[in-house]
Amino acid sequence: MGGMYVGEMVGTLLGGIGFTLGREMVAHHVVTIALMMFAYYGGLHRYGMMGMAVLDTSNFFLHSAKALHAAGLPRLAGVKDTAFKTFAAVFFVVRVALPPLCM
């Protein structure tokens, strides 16, 4: 996951190779990588893996929806909308509802 975050940031710095990130997302990725490194080198492997497994469940739907959007095919508009709505629902569950229960 860290490699994916670094790849997105490098692509953005190189002028928009792949999906470009806004400043907020670059800052978010820097903090996320720092937390990943802290968990790895701080002996929190199990907790870090559990957190990544729970929190990143929604990423598949987000990147699928982004890819469908980037394809620009009008006939895939319904699939794209469904992917974004699924992302929003899964994101709410795994990033808003579950963390307080897991902590």
XYZ file of C-alpha atoms in Angstrom:
103
model
C 0.000 0.000 0.000
C 2.855 2.346 0.743
C 4.172 1.779 -2.763
C 0.801 2.695 -4.239
C 0.709 5.907 -2.199
C 4.258 6.835 -3.209
C 3.461 6.029 -6.857
C 0.448 8.342 -6.819
C 2.487 11.140 -5.247
C 5.398 10.733 -7.693
C 2.966 10.670 -10.625
C 1.416 13.890 -9.372
C 4.833 15.540 -8.954
C 5.809 14.499 -12.493
C 2.916 16.462 -13.929
C -0.055 14.155 -13.671
C 1.014 10.654 -14.648
C -1.911 8.475 -13.609
C -4.402 10.059 -11.240
C -3.302 13.444 -9.985
C -3.721 14.216 -6.314
C -4.646 17.487 -4.665
C -2.541 18.983 -1.898
C -4.817 17.523 0.764
C -4.410 13.998 -0.591
C -0.622 14.359 -0.862
C -0.539 15.445 2.797
C -2.874 12.560 3.677
C -0.593 10.072 1.928
C 2.530 11.467 3.636
C 0.882 11.072 7.049
C -0.396 7.592 6.145
C 3.089 6.464 5.080
C 4.551 7.910 8.291
C 2.000 5.964 10.346
C 2.748 2.798 8.361
C 6.463 3.208 9.047
C 5.796 3.866 12.737
C 3.675 0.707 12.967
C 6.269 -1.355 11.117
C 9.338 -0.177 13.010
C 7.481 0.226 16.307
C 6.574 -3.452 16.544
C 2.899 -2.920 15.803
C 2.751 -5.257 12.801
C -0.446 -7.028 13.799
C -2.347 -3.822 14.582
C -1.067 -2.100 11.466
C -2.111 -5.010 9.246
C -5.541 -5.146 10.864
C -5.988 -1.424 10.399
C -4.927 -1.557 6.756
C -7.159 -4.553 6.069
C -10.200 -2.828 7.545
C -9.601 0.732 6.359
C -8.481 -0.047 2.801
C -11.428 -2.288 1.937
C -13.117 0.612 0.160
C -10.107 1.414 -2.075
C -11.004 -1.227 -4.659
C -14.371 0.407 -5.324
C -12.889 3.913 -5.441
C -10.184 2.996 -7.952
C -12.652 0.996 -10.053
C -14.975 3.998 -10.215
C -12.058 6.314 -11.075
C -10.940 3.984 -13.877
C -14.472 3.808 -15.286
C -14.701 7.593 -15.117
C -11.332 8.016 -16.852
C -12.468 5.644 -19.618
C -15.038 8.265 -20.616
C -17.459 5.751 -22.100
C -21.070 6.953 -21.745
C -22.466 3.414 -21.731
C -20.492 2.695 -18.524
C -22.053 5.645 -16.665
C -24.421 3.383 -14.709
C -21.622 1.026 -13.686
C -19.466 4.004 -12.690
C -22.257 5.481 -10.565
C -22.847 2.117 -8.906
C -19.118 1.800 -8.146
C -19.028 5.288 -6.578
C -22.141 4.567 -4.503
C -20.701 1.235 -3.377
C -17.469 3.003 -2.458
C -19.378 5.575 -0.404
C -21.328 2.888 1.471
C -18.260 0.708 2.152
C -16.195 3.790 3.093
C -18.815 4.835 5.646
C -18.905 1.392 7.212
C -15.137 0.736 7.365
C -13.886 4.267 8.066
C -16.678 5.759 10.154
C -18.736 2.997 11.783
C -16.140 0.256 12.430
C -13.097 2.114 13.848
C -14.781 3.121 17.133
C -15.890 -0.466 17.615
C -12.423 -1.819 16.798
C -10.559 0.650 18.987
